[in-house]
mmCIF file of C-alpha atoms and ligand atoms in Angstrom:
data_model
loop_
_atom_site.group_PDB
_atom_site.id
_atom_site.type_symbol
_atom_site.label_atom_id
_atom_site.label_comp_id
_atom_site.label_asym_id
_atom_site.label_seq_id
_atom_site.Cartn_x
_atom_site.Cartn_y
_atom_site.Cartn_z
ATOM 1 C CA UNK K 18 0.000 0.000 0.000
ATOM 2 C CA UNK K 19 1.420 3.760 -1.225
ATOM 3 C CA UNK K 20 1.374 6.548 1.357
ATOM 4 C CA UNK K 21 0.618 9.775 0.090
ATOM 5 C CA UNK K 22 0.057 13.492 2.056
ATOM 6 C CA UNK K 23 -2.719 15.794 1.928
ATOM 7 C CA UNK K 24 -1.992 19.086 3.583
ATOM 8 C CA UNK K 25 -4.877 21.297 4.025
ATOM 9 C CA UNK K 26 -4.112 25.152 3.840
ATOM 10 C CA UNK K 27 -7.053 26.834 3.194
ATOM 11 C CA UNK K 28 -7.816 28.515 6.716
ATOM 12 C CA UNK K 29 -7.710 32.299 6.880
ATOM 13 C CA UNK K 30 -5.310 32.403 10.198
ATOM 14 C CA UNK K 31 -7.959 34.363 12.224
ATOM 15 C CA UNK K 32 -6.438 34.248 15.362
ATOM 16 C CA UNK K 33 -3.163 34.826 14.160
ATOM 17 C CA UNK K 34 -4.731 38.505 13.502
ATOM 18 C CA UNK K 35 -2.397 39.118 10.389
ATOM 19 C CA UNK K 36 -3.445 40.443 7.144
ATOM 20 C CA UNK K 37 -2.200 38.004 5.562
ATOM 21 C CA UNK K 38 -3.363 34.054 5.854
ATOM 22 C CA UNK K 39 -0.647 32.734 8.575
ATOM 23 C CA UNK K 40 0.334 29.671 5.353
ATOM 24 C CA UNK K 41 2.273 32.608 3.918
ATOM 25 C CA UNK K 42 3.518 34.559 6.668
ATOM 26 C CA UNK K 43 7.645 34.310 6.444
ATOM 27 C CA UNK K 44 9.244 31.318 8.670
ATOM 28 C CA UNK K 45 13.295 31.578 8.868
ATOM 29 C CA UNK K 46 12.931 33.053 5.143
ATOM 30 C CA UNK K 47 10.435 30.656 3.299
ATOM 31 C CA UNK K 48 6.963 31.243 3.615
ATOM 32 C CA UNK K 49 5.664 29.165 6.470
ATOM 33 C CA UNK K 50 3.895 26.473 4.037
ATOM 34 C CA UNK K 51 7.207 25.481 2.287
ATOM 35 C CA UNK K 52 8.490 23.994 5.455
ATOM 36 C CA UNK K 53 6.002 21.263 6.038
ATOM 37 C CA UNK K 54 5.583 20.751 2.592
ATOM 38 C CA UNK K 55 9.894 20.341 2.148
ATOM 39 C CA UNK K 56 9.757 17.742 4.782
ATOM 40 C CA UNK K 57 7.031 15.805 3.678
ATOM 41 C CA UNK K 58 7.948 15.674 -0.097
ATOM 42 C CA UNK K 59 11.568 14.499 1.477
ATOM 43 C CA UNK K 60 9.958 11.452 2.932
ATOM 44 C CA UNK K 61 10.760 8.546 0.664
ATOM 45 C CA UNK K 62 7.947 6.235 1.485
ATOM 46 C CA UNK K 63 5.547 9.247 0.690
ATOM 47 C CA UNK K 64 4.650 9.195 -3.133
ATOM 48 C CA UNK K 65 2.702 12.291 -4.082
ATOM 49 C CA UNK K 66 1.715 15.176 -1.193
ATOM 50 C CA UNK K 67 -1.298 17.201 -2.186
ATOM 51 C CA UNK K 68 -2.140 20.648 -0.785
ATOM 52 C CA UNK K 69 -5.051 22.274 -0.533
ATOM 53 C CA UNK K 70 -6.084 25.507 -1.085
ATOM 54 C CA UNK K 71 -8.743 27.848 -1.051
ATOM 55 C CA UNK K 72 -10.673 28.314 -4.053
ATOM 56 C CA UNK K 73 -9.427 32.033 -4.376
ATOM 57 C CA UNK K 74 -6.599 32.049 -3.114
ATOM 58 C CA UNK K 75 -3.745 34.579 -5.023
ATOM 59 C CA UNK K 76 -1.247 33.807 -2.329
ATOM 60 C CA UNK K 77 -0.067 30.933 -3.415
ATOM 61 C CA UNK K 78 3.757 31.063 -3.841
ATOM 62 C CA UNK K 79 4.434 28.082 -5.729
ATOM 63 C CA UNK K 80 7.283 25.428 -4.635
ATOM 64 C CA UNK K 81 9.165 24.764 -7.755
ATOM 65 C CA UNK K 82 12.031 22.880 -6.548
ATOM 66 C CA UNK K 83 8.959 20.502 -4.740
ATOM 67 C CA UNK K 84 7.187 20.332 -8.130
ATOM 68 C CA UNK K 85 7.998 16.596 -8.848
ATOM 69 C CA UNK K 86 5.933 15.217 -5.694
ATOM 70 C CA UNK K 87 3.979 18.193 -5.180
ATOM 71 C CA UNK K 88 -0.171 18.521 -6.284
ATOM 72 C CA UNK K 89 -2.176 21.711 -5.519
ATOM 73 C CA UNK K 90 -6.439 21.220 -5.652
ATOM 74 C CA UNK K 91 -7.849 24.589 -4.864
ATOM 75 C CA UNK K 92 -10.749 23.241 -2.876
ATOM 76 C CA UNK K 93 -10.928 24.426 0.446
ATOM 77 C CA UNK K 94 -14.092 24.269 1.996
ATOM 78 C CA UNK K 95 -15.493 26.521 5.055
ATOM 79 C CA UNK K 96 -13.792 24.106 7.602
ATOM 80 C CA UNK K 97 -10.777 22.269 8.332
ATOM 81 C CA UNK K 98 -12.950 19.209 8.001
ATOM 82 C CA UNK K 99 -14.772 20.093 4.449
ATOM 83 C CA UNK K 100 -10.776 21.230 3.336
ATOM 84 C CA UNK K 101 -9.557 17.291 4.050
ATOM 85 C CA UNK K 102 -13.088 15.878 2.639
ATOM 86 C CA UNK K 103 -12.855 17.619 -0.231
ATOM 87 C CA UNK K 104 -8.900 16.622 -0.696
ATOM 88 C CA UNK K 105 -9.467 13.396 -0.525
ATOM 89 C CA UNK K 106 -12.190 13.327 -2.629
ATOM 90 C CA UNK K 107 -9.955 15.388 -4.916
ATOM 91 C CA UNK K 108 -7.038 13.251 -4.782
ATOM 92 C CA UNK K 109 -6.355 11.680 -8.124
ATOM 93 C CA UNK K 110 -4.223 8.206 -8.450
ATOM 94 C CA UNK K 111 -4.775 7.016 -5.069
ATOM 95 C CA UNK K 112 -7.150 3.854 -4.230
ATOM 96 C CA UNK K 113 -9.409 3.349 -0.571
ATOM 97 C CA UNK K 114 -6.711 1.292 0.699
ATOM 98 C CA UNK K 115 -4.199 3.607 0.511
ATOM 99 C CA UNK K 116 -2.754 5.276 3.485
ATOM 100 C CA UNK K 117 -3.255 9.357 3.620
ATOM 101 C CA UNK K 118 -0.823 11.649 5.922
ATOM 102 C CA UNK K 119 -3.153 14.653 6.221
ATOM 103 C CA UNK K 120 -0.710 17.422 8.232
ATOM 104 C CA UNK K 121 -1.873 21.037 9.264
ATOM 105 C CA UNK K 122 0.052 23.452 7.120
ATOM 106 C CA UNK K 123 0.665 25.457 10.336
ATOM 107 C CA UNK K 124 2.610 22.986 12.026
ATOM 108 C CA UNK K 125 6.107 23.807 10.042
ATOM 109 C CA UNK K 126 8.598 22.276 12.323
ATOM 110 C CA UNK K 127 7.347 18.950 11.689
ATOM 111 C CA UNK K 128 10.433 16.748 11.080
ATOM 112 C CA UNK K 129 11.473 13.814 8.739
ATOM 113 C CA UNK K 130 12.498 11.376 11.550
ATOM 114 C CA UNK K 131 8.829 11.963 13.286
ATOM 115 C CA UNK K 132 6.700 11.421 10.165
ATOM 116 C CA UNK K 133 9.393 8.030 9.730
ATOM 117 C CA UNK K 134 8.340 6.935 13.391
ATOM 118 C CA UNK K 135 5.034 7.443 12.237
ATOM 119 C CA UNK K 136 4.654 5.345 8.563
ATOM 120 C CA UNK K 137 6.586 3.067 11.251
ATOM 121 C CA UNK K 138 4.151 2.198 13.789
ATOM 122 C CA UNK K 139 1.113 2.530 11.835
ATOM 123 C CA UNK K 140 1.856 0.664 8.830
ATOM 124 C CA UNK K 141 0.592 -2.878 9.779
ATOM 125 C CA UNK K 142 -2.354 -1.199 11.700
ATOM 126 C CA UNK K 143 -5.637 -1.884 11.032
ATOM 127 C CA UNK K 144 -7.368 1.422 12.015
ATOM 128 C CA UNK K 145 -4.461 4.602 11.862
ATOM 129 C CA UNK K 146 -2.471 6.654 14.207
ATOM 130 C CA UNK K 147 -1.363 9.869 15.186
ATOM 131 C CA UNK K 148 1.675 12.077 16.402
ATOM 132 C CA UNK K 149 0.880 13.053 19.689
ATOM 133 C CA UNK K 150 1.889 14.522 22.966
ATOM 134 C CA UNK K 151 1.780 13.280 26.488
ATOM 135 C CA UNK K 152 -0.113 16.197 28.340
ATOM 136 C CA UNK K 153 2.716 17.564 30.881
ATOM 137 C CA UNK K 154 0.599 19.556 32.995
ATOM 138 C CA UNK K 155 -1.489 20.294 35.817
ATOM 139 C CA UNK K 156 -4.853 20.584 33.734
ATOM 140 C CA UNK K 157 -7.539 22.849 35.607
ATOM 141 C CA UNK K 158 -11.359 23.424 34.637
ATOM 142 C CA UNK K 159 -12.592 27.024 34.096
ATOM 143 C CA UNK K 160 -15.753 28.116 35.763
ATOM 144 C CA UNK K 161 -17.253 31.394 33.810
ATOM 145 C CA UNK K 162 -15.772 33.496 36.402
ATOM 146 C CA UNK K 163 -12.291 32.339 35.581
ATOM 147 C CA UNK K 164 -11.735 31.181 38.652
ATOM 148 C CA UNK K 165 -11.271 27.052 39.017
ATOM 149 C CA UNK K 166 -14.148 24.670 39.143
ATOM 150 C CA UNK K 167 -12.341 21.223 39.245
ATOM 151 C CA UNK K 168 -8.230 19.441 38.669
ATOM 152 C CA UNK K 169 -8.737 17.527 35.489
ATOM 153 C CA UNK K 170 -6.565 14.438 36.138
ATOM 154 C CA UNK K 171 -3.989 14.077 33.614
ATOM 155 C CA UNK K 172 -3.502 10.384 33.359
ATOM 156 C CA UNK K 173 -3.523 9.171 30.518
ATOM 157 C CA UNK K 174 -4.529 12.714 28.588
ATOM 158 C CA UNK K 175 -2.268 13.302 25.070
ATOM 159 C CA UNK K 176 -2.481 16.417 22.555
ATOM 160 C CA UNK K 177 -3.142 15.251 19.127
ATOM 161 C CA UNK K 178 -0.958 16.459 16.323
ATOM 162 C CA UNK K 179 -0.634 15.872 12.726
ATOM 163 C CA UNK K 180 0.206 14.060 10.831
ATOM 164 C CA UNK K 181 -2.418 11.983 11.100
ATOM 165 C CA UNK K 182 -2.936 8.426 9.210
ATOM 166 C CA UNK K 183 -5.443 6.856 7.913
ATOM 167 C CA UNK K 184 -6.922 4.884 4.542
ATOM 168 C CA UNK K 185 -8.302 7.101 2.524
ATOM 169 C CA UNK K 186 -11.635 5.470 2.229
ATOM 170 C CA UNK K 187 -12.058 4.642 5.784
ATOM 171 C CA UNK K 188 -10.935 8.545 6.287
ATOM 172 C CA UNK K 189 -13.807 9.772 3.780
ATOM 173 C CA UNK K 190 -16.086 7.462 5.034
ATOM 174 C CA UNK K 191 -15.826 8.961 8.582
ATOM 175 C CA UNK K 192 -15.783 12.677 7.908
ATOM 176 C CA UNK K 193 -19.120 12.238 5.627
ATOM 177 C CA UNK K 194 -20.566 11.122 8.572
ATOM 178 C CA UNK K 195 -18.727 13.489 11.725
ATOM 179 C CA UNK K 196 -18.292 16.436 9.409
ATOM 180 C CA UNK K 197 -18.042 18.747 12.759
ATOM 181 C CA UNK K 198 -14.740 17.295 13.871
ATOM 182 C CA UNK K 199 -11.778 19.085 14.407
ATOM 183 C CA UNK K 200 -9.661 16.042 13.520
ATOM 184 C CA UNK K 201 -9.170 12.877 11.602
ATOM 185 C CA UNK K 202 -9.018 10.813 14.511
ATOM 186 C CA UNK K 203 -12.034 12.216 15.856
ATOM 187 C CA UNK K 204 -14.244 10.885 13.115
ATOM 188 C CA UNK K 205 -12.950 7.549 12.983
ATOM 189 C CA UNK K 206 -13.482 7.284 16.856
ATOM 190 C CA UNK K 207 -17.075 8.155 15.971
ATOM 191 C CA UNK K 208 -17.007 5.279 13.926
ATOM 192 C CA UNK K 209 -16.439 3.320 17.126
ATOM 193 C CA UNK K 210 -12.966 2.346 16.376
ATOM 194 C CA UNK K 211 -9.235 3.067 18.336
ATOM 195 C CA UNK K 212 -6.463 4.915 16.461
ATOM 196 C CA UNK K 213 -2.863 4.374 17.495
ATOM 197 C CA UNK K 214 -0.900 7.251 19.465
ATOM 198 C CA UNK K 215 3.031 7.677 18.116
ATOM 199 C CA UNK K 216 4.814 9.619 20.681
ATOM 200 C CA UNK K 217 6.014 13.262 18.925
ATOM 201 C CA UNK K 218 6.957 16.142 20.821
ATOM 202 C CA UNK K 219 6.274 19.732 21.720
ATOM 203 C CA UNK K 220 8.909 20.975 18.402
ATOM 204 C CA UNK K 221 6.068 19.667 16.203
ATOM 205 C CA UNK K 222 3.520 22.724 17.413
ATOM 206 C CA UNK K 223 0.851 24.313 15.517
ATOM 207 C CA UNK K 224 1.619 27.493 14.738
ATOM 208 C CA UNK K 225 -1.311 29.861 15.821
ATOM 209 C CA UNK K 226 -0.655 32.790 17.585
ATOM 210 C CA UNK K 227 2.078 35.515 17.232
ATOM 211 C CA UNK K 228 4.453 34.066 19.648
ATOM 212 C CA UNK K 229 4.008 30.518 17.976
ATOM 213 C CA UNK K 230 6.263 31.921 14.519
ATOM 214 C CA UNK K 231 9.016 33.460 17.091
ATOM 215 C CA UNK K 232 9.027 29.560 18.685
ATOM 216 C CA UNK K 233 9.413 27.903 15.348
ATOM 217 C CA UNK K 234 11.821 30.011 14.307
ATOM 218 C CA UNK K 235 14.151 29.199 17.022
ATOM 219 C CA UNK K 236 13.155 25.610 16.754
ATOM 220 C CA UNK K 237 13.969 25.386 12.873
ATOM 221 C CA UNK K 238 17.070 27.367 13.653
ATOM 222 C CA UNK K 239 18.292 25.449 16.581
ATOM 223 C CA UNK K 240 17.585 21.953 15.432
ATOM 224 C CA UNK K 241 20.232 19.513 15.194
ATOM 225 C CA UNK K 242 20.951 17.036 11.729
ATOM 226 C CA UNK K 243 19.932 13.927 13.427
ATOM 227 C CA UNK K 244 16.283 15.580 13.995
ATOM 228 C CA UNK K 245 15.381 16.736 11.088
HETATM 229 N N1 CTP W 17 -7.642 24.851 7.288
HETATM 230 C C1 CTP W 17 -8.202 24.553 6.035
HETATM 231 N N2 CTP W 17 -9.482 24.952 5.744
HETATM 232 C C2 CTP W 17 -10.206 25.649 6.643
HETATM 233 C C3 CTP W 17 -9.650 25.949 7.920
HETATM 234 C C4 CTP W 17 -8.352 25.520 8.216
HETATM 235 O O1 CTP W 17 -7.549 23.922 5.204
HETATM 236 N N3 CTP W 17 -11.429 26.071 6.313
HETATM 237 C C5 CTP W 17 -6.239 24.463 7.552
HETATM 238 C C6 CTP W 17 -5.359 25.649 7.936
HETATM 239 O O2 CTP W 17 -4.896 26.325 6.760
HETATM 240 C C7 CTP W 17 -4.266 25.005 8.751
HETATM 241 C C8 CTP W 17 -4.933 23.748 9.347
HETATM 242 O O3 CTP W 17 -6.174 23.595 8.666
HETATM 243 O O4 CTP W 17 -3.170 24.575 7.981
HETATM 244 C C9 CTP W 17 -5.116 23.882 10.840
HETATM 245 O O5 CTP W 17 -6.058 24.906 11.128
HETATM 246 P P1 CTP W 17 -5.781 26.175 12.044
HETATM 247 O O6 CTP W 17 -4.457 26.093 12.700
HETATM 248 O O7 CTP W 17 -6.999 26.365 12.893
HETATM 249 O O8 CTP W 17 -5.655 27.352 10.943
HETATM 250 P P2 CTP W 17 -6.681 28.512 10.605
HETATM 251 O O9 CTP W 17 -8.076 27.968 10.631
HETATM 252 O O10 CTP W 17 -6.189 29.147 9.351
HETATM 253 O O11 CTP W 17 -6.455 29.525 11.829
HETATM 254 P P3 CTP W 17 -7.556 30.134 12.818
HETATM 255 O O12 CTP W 17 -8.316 28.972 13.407
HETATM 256 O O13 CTP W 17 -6.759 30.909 13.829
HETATM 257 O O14 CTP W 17 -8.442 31.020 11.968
HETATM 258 MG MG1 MG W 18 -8.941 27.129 12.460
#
């Protein structure tokens, strides 16, 4: 079975609050989407990595050095959700059975070696997996006041990144039906089934806010050959 990437980049950025959709903000001189894109296209078990963009969008900077694995479909939808859907849907060459790496465009410091550990451990799996994080710390529940109604115990409580992996028909099949999710994983749990958790770490974040593109930076710029 072929393993292929679908990257969707059609959000605005809202709470970034730039002008500009955070996918093309600058990131250690590239715009912010060539990094994930560069790492997954350097994969050699991934054969084609698909992004997708909004219908409109003029942004768009091109990757021309990427161009031999890369494929752009401009249809994003109004959610993250509708932009995989439609992907997949969109995705020419690639059969149900195959295996689908869909990773936010945001999260730029993903790295080779993690996406590796990934194909690794989820391969031979019947249902998928994901990157994720243990959760480190003390986790507290808001009342509206914003002072603390309860300790949520952190046992056994991980933050889901991307990539996550899954066959592409079981992956449509699930977001037709859990179109509200704001992750793969969480529609094929609504399908009753168990994806796999691969151990990542905190360099792989999702870059959202401000301070998020002064953290990758340093991250990109600080990272050693043997994680890349
Ligand atoms: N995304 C998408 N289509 C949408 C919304 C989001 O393809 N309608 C993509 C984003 O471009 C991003 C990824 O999904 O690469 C993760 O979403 P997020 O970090 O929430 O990005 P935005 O939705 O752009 O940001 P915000 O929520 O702050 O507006
Ligand atoms: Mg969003």
């Amino acid at each position: 079975m072929a393993c292929y990437a679908l990257v969707p980049a059609a959000g605005g950025g809202s709470r970034m609050g730039s002008a500009c959709p955070k996918q093309y903000l600058p990131l250690a001189g590239q715009p912010l989407i060539r990094h994930a894109l560069a790492t997954l296209c350097a994969v050699p078990a991934i054969a084609r990595v698909f992004v997708v963009l909004a219908p409109d969008d003029q942004q768009w900077p091109g990757c021309q050095y990427l161009a031999a694995k890369l494929r752009v479909l401009r249809r994003g939808g109004a959610t993250r959700a509708k932009s995989v859907a439609n992907g997949l849907r969109a995705m020419d060459g690639v059969s149900d059975d195959d295996w689908v790496l869909v990773h936010d465009a945001a999260r730029a410091c993903l790295s080779v070696a993690h996406v590796e550990q990934l194909i690794r451990d989820v391969g031979d799996d019947p249902v998928g997996g994901i990157l994720a994080v243990p959760v480190a710390d003390t986790l507290k529940r808001a009342r509206a006041d914003g002072r603390i109604a309860a300790t949520v115990p952190r046992e056994g409580l991980w933050q889901a990144q991307t990539p996550q992996m899954f066959r592409r028909g079981m992956l449509l099949r699930a977001l037709e039906a859990a179109p509200a999710v704001t992750d793969e994983a969480s529609a094929i749990e609504a399908l009753g089934l168990h994806p796999k958790l691969v151990a990542a770490d905190a360099t792989n974040l999702k870059v959202t806010y401000p301070l998020d593109l002064r953290l990758a930076e340093w991250i990109l710029a600080n990272r050693n050959e043997d994680e890349r």
